[in-house]
Tab-separated table of C-alpha atoms in Angstrom:
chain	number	residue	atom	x	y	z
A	1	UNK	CA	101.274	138.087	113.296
A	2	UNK	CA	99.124	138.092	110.136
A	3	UNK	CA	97.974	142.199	109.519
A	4	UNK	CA	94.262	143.481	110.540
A	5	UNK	CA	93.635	144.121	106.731
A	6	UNK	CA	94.532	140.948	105.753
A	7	UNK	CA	92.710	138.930	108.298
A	8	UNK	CA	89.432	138.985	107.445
A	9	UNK	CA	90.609	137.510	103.824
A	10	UNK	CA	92.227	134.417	105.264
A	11	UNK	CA	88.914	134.025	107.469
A	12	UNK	CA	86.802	134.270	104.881
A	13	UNK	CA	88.868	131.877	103.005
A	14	UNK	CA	87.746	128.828	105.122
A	15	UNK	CA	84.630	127.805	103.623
A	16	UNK	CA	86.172	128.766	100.259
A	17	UNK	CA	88.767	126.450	100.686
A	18	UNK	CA	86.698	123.639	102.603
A	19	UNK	CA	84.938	123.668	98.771
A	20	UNK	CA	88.043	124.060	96.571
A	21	UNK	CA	91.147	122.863	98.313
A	22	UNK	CA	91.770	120.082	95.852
A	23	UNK	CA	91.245	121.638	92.703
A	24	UNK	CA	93.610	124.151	94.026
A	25	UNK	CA	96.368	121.895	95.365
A	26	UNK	CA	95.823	119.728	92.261
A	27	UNK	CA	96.649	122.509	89.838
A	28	UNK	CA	99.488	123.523	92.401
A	29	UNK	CA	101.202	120.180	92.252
A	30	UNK	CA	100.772	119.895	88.412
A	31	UNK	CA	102.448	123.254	87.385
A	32	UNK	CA	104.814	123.360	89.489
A	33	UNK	CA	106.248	120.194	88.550
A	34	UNK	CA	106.035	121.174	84.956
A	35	UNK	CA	107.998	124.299	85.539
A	36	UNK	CA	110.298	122.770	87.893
A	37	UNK	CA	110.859	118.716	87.043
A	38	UNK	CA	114.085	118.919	89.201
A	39	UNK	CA	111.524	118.790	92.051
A	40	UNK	CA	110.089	115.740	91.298
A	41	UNK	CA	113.141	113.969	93.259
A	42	UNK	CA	111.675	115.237	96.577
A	43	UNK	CA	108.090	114.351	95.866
A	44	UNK	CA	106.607	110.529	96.223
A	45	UNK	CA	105.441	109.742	93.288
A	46	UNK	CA	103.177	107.250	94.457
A	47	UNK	CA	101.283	109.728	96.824
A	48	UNK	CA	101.031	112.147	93.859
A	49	UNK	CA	99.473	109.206	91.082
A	50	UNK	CA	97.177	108.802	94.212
A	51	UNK	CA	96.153	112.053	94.846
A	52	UNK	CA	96.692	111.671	98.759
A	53	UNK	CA	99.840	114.240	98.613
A	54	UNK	CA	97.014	117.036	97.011
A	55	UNK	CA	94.646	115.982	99.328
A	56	UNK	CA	97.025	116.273	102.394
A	57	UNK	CA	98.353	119.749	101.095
A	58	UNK	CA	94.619	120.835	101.071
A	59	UNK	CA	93.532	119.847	104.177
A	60	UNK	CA	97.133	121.611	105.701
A	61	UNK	CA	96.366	124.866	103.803
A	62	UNK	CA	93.040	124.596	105.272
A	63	UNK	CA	93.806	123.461	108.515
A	64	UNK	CA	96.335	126.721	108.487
A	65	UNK	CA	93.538	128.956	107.700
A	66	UNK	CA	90.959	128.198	110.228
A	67	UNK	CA	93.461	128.040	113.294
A	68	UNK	CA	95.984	131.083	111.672
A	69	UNK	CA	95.427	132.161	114.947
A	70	UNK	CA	95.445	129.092	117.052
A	71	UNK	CA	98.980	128.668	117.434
A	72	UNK	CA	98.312	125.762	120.119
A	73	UNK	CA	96.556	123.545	117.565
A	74	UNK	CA	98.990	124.751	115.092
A	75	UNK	CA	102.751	124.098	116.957
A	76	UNK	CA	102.276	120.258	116.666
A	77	UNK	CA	101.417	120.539	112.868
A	78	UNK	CA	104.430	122.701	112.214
A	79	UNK	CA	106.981	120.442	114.044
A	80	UNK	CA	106.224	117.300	111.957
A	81	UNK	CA	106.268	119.379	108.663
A	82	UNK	CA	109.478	120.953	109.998
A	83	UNK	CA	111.091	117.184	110.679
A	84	UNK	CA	110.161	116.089	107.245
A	85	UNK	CA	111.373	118.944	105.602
A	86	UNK	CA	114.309	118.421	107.556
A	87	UNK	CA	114.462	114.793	106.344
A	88	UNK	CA	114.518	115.300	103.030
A	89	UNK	CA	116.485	118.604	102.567
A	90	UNK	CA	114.161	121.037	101.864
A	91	UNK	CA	116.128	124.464	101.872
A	92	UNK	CA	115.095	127.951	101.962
A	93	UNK	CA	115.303	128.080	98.131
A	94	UNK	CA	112.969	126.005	97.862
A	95	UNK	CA	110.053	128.274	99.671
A	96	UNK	CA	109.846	131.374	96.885
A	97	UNK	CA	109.094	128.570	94.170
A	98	UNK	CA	106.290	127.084	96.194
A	99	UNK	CA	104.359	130.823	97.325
A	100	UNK	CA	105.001	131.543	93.607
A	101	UNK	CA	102.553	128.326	92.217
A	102	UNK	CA	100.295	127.899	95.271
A	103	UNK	CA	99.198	131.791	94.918
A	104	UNK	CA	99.555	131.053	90.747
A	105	UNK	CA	96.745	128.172	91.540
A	106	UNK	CA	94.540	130.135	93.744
A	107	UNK	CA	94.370	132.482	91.096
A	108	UNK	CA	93.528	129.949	88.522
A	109	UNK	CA	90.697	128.172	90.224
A	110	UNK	CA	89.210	131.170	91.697
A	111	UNK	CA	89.574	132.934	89.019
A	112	UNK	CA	87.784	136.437	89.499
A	113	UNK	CA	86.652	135.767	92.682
A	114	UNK	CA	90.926	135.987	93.828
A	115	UNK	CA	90.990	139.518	93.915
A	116	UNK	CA	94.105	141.356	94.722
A	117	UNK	CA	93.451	142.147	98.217
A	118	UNK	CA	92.746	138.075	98.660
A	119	UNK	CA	95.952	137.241	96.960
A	120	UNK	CA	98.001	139.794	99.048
A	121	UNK	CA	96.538	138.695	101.940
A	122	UNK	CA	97.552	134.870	101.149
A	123	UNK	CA	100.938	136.257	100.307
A	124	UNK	CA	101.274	137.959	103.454
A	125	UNK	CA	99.842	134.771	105.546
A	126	UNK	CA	101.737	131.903	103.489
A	127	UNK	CA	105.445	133.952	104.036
A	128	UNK	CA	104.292	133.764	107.787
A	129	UNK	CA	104.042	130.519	107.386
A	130	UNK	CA	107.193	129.993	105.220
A	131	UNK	CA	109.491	132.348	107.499
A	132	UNK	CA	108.551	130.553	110.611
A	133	UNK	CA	109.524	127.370	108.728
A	134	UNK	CA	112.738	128.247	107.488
A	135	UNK	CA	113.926	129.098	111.010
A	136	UNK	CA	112.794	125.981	112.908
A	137	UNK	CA	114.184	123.918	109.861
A	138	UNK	CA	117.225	125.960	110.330
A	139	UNK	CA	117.716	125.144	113.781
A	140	UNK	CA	117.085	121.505	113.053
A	141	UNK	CA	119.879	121.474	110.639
A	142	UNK	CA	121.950	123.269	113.421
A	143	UNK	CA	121.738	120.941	116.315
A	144	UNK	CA	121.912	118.166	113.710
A	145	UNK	CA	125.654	120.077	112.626
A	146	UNK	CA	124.985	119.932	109.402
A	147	UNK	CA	123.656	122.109	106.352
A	148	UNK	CA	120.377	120.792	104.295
A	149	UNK	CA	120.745	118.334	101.716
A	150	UNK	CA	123.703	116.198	103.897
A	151	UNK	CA	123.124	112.391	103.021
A	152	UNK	CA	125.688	109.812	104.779
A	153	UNK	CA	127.106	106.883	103.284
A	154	UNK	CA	126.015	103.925	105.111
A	155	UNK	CA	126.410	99.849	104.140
A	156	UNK	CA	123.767	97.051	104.898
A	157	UNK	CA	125.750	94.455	107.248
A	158	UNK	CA	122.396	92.479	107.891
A	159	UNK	CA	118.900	91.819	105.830
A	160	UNK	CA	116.497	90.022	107.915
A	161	UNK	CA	112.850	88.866	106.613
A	162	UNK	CA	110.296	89.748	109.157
A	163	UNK	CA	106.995	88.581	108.360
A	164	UNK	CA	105.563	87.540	105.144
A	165	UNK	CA	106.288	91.325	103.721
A	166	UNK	CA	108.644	93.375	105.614
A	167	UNK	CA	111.984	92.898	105.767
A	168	UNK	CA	114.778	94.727	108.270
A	169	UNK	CA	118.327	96.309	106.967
A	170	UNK	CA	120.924	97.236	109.598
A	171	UNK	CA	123.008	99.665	108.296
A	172	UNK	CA	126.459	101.156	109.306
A	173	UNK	CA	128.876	103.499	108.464
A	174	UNK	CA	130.796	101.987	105.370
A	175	UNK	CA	134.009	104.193	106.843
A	176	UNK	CA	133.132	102.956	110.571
A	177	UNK	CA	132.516	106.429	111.858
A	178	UNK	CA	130.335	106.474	114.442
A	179	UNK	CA	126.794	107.519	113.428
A	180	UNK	CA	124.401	110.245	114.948
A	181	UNK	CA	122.526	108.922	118.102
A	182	UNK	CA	118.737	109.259	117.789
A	183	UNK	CA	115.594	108.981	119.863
A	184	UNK	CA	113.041	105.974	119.896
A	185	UNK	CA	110.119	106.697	116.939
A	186	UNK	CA	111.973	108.448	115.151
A	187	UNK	CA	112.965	107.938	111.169
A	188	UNK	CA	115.705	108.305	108.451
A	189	UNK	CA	114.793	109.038	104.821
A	190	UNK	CA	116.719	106.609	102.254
A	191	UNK	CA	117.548	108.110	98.327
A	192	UNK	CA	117.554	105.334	95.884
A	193	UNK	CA	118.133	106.163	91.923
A	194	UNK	CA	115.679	104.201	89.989
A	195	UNK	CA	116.442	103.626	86.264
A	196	UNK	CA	113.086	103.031	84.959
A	197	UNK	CA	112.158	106.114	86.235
A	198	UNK	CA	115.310	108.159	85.585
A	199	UNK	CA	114.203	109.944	88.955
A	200	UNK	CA	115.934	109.809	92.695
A	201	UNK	CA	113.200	109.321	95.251
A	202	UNK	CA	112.799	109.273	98.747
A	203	UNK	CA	111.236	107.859	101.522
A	204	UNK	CA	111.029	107.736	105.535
A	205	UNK	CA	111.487	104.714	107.292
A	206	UNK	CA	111.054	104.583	110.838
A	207	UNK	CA	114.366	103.485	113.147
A	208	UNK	CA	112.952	100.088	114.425
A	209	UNK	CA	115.749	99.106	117.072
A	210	UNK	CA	116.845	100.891	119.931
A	211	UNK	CA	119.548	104.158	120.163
A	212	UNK	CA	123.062	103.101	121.087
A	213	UNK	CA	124.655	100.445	119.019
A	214	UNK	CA	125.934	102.652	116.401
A	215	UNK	CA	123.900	100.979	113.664
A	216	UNK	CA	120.727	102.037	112.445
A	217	UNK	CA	117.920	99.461	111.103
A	218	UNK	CA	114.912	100.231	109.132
A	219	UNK	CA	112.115	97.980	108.707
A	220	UNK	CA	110.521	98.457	105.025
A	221	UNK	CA	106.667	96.535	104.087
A	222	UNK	CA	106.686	95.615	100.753
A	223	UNK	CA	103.881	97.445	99.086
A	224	UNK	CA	102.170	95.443	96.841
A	225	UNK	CA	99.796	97.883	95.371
A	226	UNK	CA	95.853	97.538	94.646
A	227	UNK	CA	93.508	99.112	93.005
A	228	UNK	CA	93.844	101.995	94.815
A	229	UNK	CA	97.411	102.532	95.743
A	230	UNK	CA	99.889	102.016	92.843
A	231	UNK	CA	102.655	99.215	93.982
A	232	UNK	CA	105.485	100.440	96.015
A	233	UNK	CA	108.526	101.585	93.891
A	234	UNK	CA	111.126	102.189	96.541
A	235	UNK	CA	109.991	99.719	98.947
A	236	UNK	CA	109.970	97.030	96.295
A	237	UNK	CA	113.077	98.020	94.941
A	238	UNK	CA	114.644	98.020	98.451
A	239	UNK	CA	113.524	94.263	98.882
A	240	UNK	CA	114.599	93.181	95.742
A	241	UNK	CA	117.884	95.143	94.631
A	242	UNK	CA	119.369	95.757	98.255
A	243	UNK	CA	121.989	93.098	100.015
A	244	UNK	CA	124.326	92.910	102.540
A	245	UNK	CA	127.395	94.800	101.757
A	246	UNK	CA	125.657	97.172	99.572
A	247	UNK	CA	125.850	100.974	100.224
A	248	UNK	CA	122.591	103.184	100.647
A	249	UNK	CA	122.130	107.348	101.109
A	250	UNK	CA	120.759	107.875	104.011
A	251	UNK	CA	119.534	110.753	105.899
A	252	UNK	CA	120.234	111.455	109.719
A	253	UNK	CA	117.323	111.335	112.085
A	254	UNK	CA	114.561	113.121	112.718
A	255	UNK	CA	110.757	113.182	114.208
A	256	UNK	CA	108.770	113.970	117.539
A	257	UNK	CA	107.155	111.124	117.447
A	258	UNK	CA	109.428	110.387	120.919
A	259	UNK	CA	108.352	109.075	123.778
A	260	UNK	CA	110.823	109.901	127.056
A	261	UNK	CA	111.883	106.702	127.691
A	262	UNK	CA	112.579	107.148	131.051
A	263	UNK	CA	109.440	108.302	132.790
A	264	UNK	CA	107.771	106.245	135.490
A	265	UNK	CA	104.286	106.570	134.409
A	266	UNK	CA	102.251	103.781	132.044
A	267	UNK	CA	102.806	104.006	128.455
A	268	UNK	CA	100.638	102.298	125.616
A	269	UNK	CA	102.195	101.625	122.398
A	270	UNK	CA	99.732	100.964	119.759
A	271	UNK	CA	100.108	99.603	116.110
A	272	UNK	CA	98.796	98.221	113.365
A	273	UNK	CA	100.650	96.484	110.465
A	274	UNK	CA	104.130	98.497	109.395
A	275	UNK	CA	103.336	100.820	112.262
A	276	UNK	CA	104.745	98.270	115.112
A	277	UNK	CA	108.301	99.674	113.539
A	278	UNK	CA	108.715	102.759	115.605
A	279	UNK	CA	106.867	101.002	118.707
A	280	UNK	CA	109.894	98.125	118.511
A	281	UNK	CA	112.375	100.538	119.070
A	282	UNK	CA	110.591	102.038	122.050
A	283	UNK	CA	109.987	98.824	123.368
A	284	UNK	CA	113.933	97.713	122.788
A	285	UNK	CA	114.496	101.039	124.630
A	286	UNK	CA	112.100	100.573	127.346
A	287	UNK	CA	113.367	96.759	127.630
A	288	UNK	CA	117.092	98.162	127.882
A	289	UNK	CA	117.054	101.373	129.793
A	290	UNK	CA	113.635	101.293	132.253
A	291	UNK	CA	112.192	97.232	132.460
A	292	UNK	CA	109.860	98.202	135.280
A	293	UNK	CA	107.955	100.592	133.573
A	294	UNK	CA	104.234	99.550	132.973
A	295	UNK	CA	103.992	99.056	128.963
A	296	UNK	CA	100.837	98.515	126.997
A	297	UNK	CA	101.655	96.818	123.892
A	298	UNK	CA	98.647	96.708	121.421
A	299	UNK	CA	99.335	95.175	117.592
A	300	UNK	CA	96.895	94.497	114.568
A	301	UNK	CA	98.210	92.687	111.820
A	302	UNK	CA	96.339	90.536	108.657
A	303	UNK	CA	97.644	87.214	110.109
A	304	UNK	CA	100.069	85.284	112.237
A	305	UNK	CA	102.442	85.135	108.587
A	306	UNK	CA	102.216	89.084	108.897
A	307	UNK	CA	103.704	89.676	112.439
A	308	UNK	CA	106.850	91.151	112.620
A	309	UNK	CA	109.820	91.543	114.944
A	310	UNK	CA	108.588	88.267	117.641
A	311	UNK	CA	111.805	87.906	118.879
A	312	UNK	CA	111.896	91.590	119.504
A	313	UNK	CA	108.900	91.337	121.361
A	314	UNK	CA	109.800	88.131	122.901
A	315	UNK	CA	112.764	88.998	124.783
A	316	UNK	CA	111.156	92.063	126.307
A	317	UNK	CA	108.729	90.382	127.580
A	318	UNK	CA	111.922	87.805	129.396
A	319	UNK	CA	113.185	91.228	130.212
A	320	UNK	CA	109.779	93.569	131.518
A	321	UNK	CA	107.928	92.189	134.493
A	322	UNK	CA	105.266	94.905	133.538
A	323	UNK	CA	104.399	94.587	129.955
A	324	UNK	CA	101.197	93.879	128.908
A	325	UNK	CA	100.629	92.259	125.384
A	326	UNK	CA	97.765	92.123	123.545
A	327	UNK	CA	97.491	90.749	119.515
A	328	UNK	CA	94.593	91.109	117.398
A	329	UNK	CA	94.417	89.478	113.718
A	330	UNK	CA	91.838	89.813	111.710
A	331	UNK	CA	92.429	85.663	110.801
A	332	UNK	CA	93.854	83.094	112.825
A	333	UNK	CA	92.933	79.212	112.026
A	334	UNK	CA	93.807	78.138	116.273
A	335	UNK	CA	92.947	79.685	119.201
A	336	UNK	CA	95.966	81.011	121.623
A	337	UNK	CA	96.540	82.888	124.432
A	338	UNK	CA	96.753	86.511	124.338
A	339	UNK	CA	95.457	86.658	120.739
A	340	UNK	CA	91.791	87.910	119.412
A	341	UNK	CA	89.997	87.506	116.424
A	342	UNK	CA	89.142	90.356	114.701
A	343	UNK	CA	89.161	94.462	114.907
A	344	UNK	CA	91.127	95.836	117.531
A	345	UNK	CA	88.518	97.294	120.793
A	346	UNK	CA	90.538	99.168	122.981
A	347	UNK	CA	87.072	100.115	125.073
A	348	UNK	CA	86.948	96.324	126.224
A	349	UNK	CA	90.554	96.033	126.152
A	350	UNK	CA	91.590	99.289	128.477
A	351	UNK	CA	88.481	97.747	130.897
A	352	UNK	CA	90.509	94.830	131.670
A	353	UNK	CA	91.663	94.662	135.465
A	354	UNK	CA	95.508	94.189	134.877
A	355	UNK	CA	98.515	95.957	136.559
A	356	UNK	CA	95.917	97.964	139.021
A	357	UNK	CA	94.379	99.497	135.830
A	358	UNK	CA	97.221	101.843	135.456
A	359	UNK	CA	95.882	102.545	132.022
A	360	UNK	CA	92.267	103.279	132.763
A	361	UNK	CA	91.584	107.400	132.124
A	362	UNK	CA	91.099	107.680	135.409
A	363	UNK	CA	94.166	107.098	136.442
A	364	UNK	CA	95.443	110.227	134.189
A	365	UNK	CA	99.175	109.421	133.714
A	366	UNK	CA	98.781	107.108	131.043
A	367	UNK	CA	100.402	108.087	127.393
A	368	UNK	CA	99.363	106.580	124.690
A	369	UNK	CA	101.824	106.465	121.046
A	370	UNK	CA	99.704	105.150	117.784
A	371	UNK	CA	100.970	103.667	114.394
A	372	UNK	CA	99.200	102.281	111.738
A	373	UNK	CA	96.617	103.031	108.683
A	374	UNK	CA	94.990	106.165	108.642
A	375	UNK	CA	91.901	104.968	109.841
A	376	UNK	CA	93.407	102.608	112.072
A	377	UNK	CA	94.762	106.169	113.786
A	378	UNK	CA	91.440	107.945	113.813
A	379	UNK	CA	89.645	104.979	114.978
A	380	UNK	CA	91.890	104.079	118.396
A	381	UNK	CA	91.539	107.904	118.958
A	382	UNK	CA	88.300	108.581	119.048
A	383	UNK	CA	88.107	105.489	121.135
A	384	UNK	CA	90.632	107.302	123.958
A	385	UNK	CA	88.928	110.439	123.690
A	386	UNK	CA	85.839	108.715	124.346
A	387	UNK	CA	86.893	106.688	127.559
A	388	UNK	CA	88.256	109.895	128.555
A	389	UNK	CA	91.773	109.948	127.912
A	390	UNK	CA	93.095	113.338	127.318
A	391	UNK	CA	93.979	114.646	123.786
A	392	UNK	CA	97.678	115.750	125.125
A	393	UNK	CA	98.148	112.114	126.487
A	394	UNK	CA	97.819	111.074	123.026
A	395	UNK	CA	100.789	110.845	120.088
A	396	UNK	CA	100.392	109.464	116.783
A	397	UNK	CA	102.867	108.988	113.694
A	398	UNK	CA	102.043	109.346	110.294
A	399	UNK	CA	103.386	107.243	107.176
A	400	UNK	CA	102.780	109.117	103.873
A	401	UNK	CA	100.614	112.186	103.650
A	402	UNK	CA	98.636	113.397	106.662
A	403	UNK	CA	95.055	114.154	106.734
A	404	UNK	CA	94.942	116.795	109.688
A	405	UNK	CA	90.948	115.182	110.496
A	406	UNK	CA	91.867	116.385	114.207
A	407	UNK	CA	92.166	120.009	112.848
A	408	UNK	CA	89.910	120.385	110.636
C-alpha cells in the first residue's frame, strides 16, 4: 500500500500528468533506448515511429495514478500487462532499468517543479507497481513450467490465404513433441530476425483455431501501411519470407481474453477486420465442445475480398443450431442475406426478436467478447453500456498499444 506521505504526491500528480504524459513517456522511450539499444528487440518499432507505444505508456502511468487506490479498476489492467510481459520475456532485470529512465524523464520535463519528495514518492508508487508485477509474471512463468525468455521451435506444415490480406500458418513442433494446450482468445508472440534492420522483433498473434490438435495456427493481416501507420515489418515479412517447412520462434500462450467455453448462457462474439482471429477459435471451440450454446456472431470487414476464415464459420453454423450471424461491410456491389451495408449498429441489431432475445440486457446473462480497431472497441461499448449491458459482461482484446479510455 502506497505510504500516507507519499500519497498526496501521486494525487496531485493526476492533472500534472493528464498535461504532460507524452512529453514524459516520449523522453522515457528515447533515452532509454539510447542507453540500452539491446532493448530495442522487445519494443515494436512500428508503435514507437508512431508514437502510439508513448501514448499508451502515458495514458497507463496515468490511468495508475488516478485509481492507485482502485485496485478493482486496476486488476484487469495489470493482468493483460502481466500476459504480455509474459509473452515476450520480460524478466525482473528488466524492471530497475525502466524506474531508473521513467523517474530520469519526470525529472527532465518537470524540471523544478519534480521535487524530491515528488520523485520519492513516484519511486515508492512505481516499485509497487513493479513488485506486484514481477510476482504475477512469476507465477505465469510457473504454471507455464518454464523460466522467462523460453521460445520453442516450431515448423509451418500449412500456409493458407484467407482473404485478400491475411494469411493463416499452422505450426507444429519440428521434434513432434506435443505442444502446450491453450485457451480460446488467447495469443503466441513470434521472433523473426530481420536483416535490414539488424534487430529481432516481436509480435502477438492471436491462436485462431481451437485447443486440442496439438498444432497451433496464427492468422497474420498484412499491414500495408498509410500515412499514418508505417507498413508492417513483421507481418509483411511473415507473408512474404515464411513457407511450409520453415521453422519459426515461438512463444507459448498467454492472455485473458478467454471466454469459458462451456457455460450455458448467450455469448456475443464481436469483430472487426483482423479481430475475427481470436473469435474463430472460440467459435471452433464452441462448435466442438458446446453446439447448443446460443452464439452471437457479429463481423465488420472492408469487403466481401476481406472476409476471412468462411469455411470456419461455415461449418459451425452445419454444426450450431443456435448461432446467430450477422456481417456488415462497409461495400458490397449485391444484396444477400444476412449481410448489411455499412457501419456496424448493434442498438438495431441486439433489438432484433431472434432466439427469445437471449441477448437483449434484460435478459442479464449475456457476455459479450470484442475485437477490432480501437475505435471499433470504444464504439460497440459504449453502445452495450448504453442498452444497458453491464460493464463486467463485457471483454475486449487489444492488438498493439492500449489506450485505457475506460480508465481514464
Amino acid at each position: 500500500m502506497l505510504s500516507a506521505k507519499a500519497k498526496p504526491y501521486i494525487d496531485a500528480s493526476v492533472p500534472v500528468l493528464r498535461e504532460h504524459g507524452l512529453a514524459i513517456t516520449t523522453v522515457f522511450y528515447k533515452n532509454m533506448l539510447t542507453a540500452h539499444p539491446e532493448l530495442n528487440n522487445l519494443f515494436n518499432l512500428g508503435n514507437q515511429a508512431n508514437g502510439s507505444q508513448q501514448q499508451s505508456l502515458a495514458s497507463a502511468v496515468f490511468a495508475y495514478a488516478a485509481n492507485i487506490e482502485n485496485a478493482a479498476a486496476l486488476a484487469p489492467v495489470i493482468e493483460r500487462i502481466v500476459h504480455k510481459h509474459a509473452s515476450i520475456g520480460i524478466k525482473p532485470s528488466h524492471y530497475p532499468i525502466v524506474g531508473r529512465y521513467l523517474l530520469g524523464a519526470i525529472k527532465e520535463v518537470l524540471g523544478d517543479a519534480a521535487t524530491p519528495d515528488l520523485i520519492a514518492a513516484w519511486d515508492e508508487a512505481y516499485w509497487l507497481l513493479a513488485g506486484e508485477l514481477i510476482s504475477a509474471e512469476a507465477r505465469l512463468y510457473q504454471a507455464a513450467g518454464f523460466e522467462a525468455d523460453r521460445w520453442m521451435k516450431l515448423m509451418v506444415v500449412d500456409k493458407v490465404q484467407q482473404g485478400a490480406d491475411i494469411v493463416s500458418f499452422t505450426l507444429q513442433a519440428a521434434d513432434n513433441q506435443n505442444l502446450p494446450n491453450f485457451k480460446p482468445g488467447q495469443y503466441v508472440s513470434i521472433a523473426t530476425y530481420l536483416e535490414d534492420l539488424q534487430l529481432r522483433q516481436l509480435r502477438q498473434y492471436s491462436l485462431s483455431d481451437a485447443p486440442n490438435k496439438n498444432t497451433l495456427r496464427i492468422s497474420v493481416k498484412s499491414e500495408k501501411g498509410d500515412e499514418f501507420k508505417p507498413k508492417g515489418k513483421v507481418s509483411n515479412w511473415l507473408h512474404q519470407h515464411v513457407h511450409i517447412g520453415d521453422i519459426l520462434d515461438v512463444s507459448h500462450p498467454f492472455g485473458n481474453f478467454t471466454p469459458d467455453i462451456l457455460e450455458k448462457h448467450p455469448i456475443g462474439l464481436i469483430s472487426a477486420g483482423v479481430g475475427v482471429t481470436p473469435m474463430i477459435s472460440m467459435l471452433n471451440s464452441l462448435a466442438e465442445e458446446n453446439p447448443n450454446r446460443p452464439v452471437l456472431f457479429v463481423h465488420a470487414a472492408r469487403s466481401k475480398q476481406h472476409l476471412s476464415h468462411g469455411q470456419d464459420v461455415s461449418l459451425a453454423k452445419v454444426a450450431m443450431p443456435h448461432l446467430n450471424h450477422a456481417l456488415y461491410l462497409n461495400e458490397c456491389h449485391e444484396e444477400e442475406e444476412g449481410v448489411t451495408i455499412g457501419k456496424m449498429d448493434l442498438s438495431e441489431l441486439l433489438s432484433t426478436a431472434f432466439e427469445g432475445n437471449v441477448f437483449r440486457a434484460e435478459n442479464n446473462e449475456a457476455e459479450f467478447y470484442i475485437c477490432g480497431p480501437q475505435t471499433f472497441m470504444d464504439d460497440q461499448w459504449k453502445t452495450l453500456i448504453a442498452l444497458g449491458i453491464s460493464p463486467t459482461k463485457i471483454h475486449r482484446e487489444v492488438f498493439g498499444p492500449e489506450s485505457l479510455s475506460h480508465l481514464i
